[in-house]
mmCIF file of C-alpha atoms in Angstrom:
data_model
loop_
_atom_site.group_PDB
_atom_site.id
_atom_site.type_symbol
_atom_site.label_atom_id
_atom_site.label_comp_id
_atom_site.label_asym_id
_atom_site.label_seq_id
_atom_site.Cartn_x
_atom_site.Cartn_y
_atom_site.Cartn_z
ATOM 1 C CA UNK Z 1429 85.485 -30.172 -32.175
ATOM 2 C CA UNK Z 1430 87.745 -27.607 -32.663
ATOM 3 C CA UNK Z 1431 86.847 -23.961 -33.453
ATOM 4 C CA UNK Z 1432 88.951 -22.453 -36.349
ATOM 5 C CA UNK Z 1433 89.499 -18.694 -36.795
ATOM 6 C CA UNK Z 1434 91.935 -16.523 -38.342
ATOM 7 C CA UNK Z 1435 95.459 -16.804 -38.184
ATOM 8 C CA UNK Z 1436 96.892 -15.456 -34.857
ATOM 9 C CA UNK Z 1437 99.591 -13.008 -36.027
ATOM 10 C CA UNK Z 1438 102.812 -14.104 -34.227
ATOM 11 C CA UNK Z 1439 105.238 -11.465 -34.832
ATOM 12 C CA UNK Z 1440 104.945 -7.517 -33.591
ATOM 13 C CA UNK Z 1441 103.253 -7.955 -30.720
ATOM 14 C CA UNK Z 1442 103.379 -7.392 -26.749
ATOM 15 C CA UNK Z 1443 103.226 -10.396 -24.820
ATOM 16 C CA UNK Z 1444 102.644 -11.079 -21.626
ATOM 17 C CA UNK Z 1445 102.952 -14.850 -19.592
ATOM 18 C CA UNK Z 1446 102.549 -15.859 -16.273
ATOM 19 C CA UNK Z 1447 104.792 -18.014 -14.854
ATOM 20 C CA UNK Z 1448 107.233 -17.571 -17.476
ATOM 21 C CA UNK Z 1449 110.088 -17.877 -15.809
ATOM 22 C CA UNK Z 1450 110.754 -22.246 -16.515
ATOM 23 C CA UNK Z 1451 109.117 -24.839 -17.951
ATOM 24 C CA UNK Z 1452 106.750 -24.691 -21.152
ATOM 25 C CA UNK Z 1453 106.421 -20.992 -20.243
ATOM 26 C CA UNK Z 1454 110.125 -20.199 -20.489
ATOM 27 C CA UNK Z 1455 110.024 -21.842 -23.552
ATOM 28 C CA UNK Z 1456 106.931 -20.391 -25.256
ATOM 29 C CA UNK Z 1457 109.016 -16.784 -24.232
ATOM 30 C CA UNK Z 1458 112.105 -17.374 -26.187
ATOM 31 C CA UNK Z 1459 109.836 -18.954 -28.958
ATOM 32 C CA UNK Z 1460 107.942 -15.535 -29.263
ATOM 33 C CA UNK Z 1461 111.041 -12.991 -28.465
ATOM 34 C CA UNK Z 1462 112.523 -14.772 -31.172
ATOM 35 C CA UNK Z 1463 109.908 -13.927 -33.678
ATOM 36 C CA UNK Z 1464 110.367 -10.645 -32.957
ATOM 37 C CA UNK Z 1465 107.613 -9.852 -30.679
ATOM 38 C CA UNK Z 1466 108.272 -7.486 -27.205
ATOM 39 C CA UNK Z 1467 108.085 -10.610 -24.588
ATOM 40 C CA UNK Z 1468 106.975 -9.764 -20.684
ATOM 41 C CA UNK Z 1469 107.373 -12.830 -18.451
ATOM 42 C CA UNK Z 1470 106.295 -13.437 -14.620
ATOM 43 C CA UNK Z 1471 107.277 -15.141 -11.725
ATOM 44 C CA UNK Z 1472 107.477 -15.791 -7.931
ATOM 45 C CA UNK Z 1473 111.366 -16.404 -7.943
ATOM 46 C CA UNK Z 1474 113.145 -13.142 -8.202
ATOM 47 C CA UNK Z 1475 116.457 -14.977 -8.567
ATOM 48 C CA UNK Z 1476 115.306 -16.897 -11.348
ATOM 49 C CA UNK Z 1477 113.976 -13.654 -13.312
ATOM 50 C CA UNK Z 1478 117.169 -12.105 -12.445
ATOM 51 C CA UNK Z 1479 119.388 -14.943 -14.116
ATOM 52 C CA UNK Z 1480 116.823 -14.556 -17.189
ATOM 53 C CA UNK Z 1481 116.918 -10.733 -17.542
ATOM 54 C CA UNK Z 1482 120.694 -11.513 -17.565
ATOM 55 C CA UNK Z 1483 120.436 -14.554 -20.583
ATOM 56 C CA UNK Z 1484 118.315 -12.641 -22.514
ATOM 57 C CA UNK Z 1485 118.619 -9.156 -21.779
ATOM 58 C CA UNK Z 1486 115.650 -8.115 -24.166
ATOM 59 C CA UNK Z 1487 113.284 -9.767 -22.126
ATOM 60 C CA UNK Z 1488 111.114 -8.206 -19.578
ATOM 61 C CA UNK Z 1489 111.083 -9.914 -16.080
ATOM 62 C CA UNK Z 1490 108.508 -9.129 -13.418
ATOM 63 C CA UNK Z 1491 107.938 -10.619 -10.019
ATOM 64 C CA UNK Z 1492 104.569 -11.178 -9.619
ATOM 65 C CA UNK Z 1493 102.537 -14.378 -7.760
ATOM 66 C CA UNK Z 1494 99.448 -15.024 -9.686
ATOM 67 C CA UNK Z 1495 97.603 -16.470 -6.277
ATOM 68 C CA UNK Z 1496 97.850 -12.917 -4.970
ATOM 69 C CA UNK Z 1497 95.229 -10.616 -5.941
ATOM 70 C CA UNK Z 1498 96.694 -7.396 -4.629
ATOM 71 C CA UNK Z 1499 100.157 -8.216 -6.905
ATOM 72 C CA UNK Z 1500 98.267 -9.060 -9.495
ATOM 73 C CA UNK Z 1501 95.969 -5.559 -9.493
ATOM 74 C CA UNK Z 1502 100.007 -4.163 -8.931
ATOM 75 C CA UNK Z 1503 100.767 -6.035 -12.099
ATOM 76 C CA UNK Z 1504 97.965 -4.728 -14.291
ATOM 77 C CA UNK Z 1505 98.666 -1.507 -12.887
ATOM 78 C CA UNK Z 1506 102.435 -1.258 -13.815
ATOM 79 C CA UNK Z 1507 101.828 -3.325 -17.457
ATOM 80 C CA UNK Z 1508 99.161 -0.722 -18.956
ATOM 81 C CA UNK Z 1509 101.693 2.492 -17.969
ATOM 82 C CA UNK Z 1510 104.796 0.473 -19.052
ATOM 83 C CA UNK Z 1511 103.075 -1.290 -21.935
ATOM 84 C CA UNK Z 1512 100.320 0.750 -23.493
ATOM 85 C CA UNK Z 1513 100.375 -1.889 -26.410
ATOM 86 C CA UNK Z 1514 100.313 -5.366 -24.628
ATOM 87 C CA UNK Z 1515 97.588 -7.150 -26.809
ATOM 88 C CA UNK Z 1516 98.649 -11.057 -25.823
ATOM 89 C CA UNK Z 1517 98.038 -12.377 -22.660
ATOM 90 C CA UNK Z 1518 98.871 -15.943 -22.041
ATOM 91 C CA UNK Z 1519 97.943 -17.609 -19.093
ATOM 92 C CA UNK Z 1520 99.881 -20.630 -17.985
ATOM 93 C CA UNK Z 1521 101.682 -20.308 -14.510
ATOM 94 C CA UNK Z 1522 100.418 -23.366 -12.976
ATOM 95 C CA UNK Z 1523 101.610 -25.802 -10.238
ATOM 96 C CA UNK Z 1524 100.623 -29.856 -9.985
ATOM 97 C CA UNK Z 1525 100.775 -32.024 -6.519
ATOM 98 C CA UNK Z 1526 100.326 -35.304 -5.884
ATOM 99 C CA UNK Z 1527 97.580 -35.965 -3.408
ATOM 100 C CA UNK Z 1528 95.994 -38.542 -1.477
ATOM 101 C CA UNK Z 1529 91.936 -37.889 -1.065
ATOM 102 C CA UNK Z 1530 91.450 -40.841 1.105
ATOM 103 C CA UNK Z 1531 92.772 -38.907 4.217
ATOM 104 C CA UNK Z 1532 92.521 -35.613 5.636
ATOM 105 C CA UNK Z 1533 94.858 -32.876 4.514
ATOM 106 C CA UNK Z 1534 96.571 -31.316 7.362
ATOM 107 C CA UNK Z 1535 96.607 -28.093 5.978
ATOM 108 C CA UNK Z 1536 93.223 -27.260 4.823
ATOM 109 C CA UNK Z 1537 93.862 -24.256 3.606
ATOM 110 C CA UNK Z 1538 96.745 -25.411 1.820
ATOM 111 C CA UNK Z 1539 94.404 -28.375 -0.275
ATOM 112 C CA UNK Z 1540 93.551 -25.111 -2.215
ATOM 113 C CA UNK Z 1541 96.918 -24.066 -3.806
ATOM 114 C CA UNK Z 1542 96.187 -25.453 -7.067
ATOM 115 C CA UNK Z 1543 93.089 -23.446 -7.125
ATOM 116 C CA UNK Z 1544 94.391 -20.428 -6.429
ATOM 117 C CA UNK Z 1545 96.931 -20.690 -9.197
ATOM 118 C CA UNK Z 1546 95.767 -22.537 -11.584
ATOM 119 C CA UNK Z 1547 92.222 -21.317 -11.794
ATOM 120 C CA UNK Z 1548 91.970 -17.956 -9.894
ATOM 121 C CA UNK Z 1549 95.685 -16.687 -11.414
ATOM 122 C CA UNK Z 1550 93.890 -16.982 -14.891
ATOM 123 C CA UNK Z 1551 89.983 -15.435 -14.079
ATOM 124 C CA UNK Z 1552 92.072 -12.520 -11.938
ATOM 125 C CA UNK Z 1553 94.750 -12.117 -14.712
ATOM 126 C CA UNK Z 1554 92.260 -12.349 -17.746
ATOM 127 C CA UNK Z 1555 89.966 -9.539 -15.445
ATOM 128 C CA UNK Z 1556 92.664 -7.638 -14.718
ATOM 129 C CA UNK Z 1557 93.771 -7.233 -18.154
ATOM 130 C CA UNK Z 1558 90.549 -7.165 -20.054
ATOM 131 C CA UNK Z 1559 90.492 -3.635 -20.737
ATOM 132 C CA UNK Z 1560 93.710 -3.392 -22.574
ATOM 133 C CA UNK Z 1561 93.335 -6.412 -24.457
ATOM 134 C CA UNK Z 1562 89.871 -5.357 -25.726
ATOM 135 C CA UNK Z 1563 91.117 -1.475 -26.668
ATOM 136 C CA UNK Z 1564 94.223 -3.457 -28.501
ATOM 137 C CA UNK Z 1565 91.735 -6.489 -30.430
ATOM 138 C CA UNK Z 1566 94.298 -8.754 -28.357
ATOM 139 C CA UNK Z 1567 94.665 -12.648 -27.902
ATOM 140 C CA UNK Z 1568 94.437 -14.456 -24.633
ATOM 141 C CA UNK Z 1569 95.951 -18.010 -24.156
ATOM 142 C CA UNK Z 1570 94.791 -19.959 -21.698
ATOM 143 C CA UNK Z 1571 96.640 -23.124 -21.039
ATOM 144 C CA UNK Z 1572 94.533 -25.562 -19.822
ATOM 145 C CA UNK Z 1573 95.445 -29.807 -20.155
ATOM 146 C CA UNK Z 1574 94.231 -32.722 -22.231
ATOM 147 C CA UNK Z 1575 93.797 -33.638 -18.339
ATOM 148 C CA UNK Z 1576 90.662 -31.311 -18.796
ATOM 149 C CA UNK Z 1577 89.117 -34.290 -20.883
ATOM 150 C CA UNK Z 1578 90.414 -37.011 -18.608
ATOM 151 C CA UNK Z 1579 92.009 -36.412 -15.237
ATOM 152 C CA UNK Z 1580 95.144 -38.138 -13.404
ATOM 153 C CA UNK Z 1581 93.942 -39.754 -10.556
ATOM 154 C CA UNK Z 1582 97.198 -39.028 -8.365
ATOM 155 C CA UNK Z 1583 96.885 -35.480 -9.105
ATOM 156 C CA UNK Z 1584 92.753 -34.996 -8.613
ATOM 157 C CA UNK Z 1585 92.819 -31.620 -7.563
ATOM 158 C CA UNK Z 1586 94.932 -30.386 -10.990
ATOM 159 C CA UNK Z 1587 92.883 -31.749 -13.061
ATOM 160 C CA UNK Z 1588 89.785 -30.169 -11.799
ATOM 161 C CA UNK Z 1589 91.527 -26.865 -12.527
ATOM 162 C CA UNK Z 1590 92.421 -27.616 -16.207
ATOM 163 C CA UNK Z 1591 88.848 -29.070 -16.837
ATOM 164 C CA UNK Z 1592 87.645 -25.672 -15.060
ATOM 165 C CA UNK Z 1593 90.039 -23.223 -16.987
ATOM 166 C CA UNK Z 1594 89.035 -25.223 -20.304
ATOM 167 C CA UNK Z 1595 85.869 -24.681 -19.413
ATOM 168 C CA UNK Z 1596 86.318 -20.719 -18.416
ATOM 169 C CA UNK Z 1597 87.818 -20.419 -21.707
ATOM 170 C CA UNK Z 1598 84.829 -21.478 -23.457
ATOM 171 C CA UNK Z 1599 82.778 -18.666 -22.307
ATOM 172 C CA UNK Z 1600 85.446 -15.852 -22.333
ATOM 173 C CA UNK Z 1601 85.494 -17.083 -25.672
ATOM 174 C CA UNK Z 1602 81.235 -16.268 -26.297
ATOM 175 C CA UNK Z 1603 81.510 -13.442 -24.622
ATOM 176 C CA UNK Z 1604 84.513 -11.448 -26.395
ATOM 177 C CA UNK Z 1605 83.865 -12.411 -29.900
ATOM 178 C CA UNK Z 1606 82.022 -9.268 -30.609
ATOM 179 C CA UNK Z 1607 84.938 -7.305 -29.121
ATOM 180 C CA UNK Z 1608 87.753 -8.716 -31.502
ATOM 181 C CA UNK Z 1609 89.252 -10.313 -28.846
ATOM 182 C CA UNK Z 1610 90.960 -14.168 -30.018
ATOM 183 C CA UNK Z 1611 90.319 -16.628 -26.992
ATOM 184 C CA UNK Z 1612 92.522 -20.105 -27.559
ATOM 185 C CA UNK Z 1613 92.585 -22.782 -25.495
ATOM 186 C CA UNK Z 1614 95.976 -24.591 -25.597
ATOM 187 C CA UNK Z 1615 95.767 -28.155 -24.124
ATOM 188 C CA UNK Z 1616 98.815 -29.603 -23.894
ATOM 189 C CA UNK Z 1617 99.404 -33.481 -22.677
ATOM 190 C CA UNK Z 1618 102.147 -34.987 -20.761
ATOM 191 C CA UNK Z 1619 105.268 -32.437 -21.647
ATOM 192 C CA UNK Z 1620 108.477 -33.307 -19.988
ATOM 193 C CA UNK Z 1621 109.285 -30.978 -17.485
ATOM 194 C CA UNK Z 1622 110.319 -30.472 -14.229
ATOM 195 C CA UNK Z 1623 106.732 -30.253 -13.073
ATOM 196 C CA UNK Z 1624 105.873 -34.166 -15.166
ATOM 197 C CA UNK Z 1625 109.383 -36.070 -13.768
ATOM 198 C CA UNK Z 1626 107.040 -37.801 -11.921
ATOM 199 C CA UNK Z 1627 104.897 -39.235 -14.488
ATOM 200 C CA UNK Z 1628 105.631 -42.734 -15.554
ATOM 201 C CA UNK Z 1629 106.059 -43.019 -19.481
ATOM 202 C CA UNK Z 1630 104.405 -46.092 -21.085
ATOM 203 C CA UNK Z 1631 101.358 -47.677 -19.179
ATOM 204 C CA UNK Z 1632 98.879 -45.423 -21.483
ATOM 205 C CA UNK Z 1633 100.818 -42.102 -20.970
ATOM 206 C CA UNK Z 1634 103.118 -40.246 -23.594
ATOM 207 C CA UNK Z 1635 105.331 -37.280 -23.158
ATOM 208 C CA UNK Z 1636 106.058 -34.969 -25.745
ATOM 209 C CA UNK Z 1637 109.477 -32.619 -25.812
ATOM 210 C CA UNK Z 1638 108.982 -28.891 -25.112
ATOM 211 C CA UNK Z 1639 109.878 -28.800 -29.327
ATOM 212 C CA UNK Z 1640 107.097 -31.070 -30.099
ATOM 213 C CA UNK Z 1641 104.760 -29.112 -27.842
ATOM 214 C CA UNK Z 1642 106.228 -25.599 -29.876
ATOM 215 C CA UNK Z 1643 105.875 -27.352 -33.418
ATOM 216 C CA UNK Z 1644 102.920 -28.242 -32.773
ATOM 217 C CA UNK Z 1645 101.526 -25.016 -31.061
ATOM 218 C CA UNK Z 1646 103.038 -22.845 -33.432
ATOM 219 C CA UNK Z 1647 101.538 -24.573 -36.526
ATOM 220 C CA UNK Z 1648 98.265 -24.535 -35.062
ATOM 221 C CA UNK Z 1649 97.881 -20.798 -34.510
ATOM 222 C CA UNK Z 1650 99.228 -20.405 -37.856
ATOM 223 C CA UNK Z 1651 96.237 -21.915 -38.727
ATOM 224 C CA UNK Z 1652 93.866 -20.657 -36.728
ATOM 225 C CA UNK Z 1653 92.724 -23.416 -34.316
ATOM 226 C CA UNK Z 1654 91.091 -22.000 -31.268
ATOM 227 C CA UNK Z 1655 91.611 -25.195 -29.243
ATOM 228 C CA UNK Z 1656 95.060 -26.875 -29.641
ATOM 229 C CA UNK Z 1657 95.447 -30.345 -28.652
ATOM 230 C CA UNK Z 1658 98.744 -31.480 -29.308
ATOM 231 C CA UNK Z 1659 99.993 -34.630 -29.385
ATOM 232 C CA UNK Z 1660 98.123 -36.964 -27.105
ATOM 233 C CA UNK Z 1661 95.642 -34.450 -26.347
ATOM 234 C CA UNK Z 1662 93.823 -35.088 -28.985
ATOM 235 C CA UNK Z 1663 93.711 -38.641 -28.314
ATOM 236 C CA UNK Z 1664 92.011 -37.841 -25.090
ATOM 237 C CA UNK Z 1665 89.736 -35.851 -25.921
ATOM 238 C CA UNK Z 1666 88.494 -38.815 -28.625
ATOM 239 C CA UNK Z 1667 88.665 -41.867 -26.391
ATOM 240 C CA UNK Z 1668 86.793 -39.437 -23.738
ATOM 241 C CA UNK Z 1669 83.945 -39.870 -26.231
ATOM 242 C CA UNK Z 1670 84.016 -42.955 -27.255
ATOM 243 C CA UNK Z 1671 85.260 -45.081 -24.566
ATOM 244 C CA UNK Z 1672 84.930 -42.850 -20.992
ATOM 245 C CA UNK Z 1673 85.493 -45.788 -18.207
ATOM 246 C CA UNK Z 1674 88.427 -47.166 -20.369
ATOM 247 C CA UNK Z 1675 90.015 -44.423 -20.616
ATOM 248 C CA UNK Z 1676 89.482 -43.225 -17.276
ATOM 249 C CA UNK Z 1677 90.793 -46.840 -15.448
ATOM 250 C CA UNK Z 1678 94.068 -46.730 -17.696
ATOM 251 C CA UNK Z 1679 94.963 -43.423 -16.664
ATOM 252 C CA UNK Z 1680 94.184 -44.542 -13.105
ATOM 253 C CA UNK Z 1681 96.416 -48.007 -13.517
ATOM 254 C CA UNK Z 1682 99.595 -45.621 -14.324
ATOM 255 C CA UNK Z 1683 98.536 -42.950 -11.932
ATOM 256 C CA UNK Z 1684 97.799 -45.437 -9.045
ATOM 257 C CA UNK Z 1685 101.562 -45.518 -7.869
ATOM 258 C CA UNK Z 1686 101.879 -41.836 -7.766
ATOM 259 C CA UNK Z 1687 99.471 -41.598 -5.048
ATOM 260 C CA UNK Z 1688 101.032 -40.551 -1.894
ATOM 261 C CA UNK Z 1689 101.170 -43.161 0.258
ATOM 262 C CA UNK Z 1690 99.248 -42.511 3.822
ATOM 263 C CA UNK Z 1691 101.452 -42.456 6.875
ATOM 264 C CA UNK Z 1692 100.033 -44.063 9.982
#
């Protein structure tokens, strides 16, 4: 069920998002510069942020790697001097892999790049962060998956960390509510992307346009949903309750040729 609040207010505001630099992030950054709010993206690729400070010269670009906890400490640092008002923080740098759990990894260390990112990039940001965003009455954003409800079998180890930053988000949200703080979970399903051109369409998956995702999103905070599930997200997160080992085998049947294959 989703929670229902207030509406977020979507214009005025300092924003900051990981990973912002391509991808649903990018896109979510124009959306909000455009609404006339003061935009702050990161990213690893100082090129990249470079060519984007150049496109769109009123955004603010900042290399920063969300695995790293001293850059991240740097960021928070840096953001409360240079940005006294920041009172959004959304959370969505994320990377997904491919990976075959019925051999070892040869880089053991390595298996754990997800998890760094995905999950420890948003617990370090949100901690790093907190202070500001509770002085302000702030939002934070998490972007988890509708993988959260019902993971890809070809990419095991991404879906743990949505179902563990939906999860995460579910408490931050308990424990700020008496500190005005808004806590959403956006849960976005297949989007296409660079990091989905993998994905098969059909055979039980859809993919949505970066527009539909915005639409979507957009409309929802409007509204004050606390837990977006756009498009087949919401599907999901149904047939999760209702039918669990269906659901679960068809994902797996158009997952199953994604798996790496293992080289002998």
């Amino acid at each position: 069920m989703s929670h229902r609040k207030d509406p977020v207010k979507l214009t005025g505001r300092t924003i900051l998002i990981t990973g912002g630099s391509a991808g649903i992030d990018l896109a979510f950054a124009l959306k909000f510069l455009e609404l006339g709010n003061e935009v702050i993206v990161t990213g690893r690729r100082r090129a990249v942020l470079d060519q984007l400070k150049a496109e769109h010269p009123t955004l603010h670009a900042i290399q920063s790697d969300v695995a790293d906890a001293a850059q991240i400490a740097a960021l928070a640092t840096r953001v409360k001097a240079d940005f006294p008002r920041l009172d959004v923080l959304m959370n969505n740098a994320g990377i997904m892999l491919s990976q075959n759990l019925g051999v070892p990894a040869s880089d053991l260390a390595g298996l754990m790049t997800e998890m760094e990112i995905n999950v420890g990039g948003v617990i370090r940001m949100t901690s790093a962060l907190i202070d500001i965003l509770i002085a302000n009455k702030g939002t934070v954003i998490n972007v988890s998956s509708a993988l959260a409800f019902v993971p890809l079998p070809s990419s095991p180890i991404y879906s743990a960390t949505k179902a563990a930053v939906h999860s995460y988000t579910q408490s931050l949200r308990f424990q700020l509510e008496d500190k005005g703080v808004e806590v959403i979970d956006l849960m976005p399903p297949g989007v296409k992307t660079e990091l989905t051109a993998e994905l098969p369409a059909g055979d039980g998956v859809t993919l949505i346009t970066t527009d539909e995702l915005l639409k979507h999103s957009f409309a929802s905070l409007r509204a004050g949903t606390a837990e977006i599930r756009p498009g087949q997200a919401q599907q999901l997160a149904f047939m999760r309750r209702l039918a669990p080992a269906f659901i679960n085998r068809q994902l797996w049947k158009a997952a199953k040729k994604l798996v790496p294959i293992e080289v002998k």
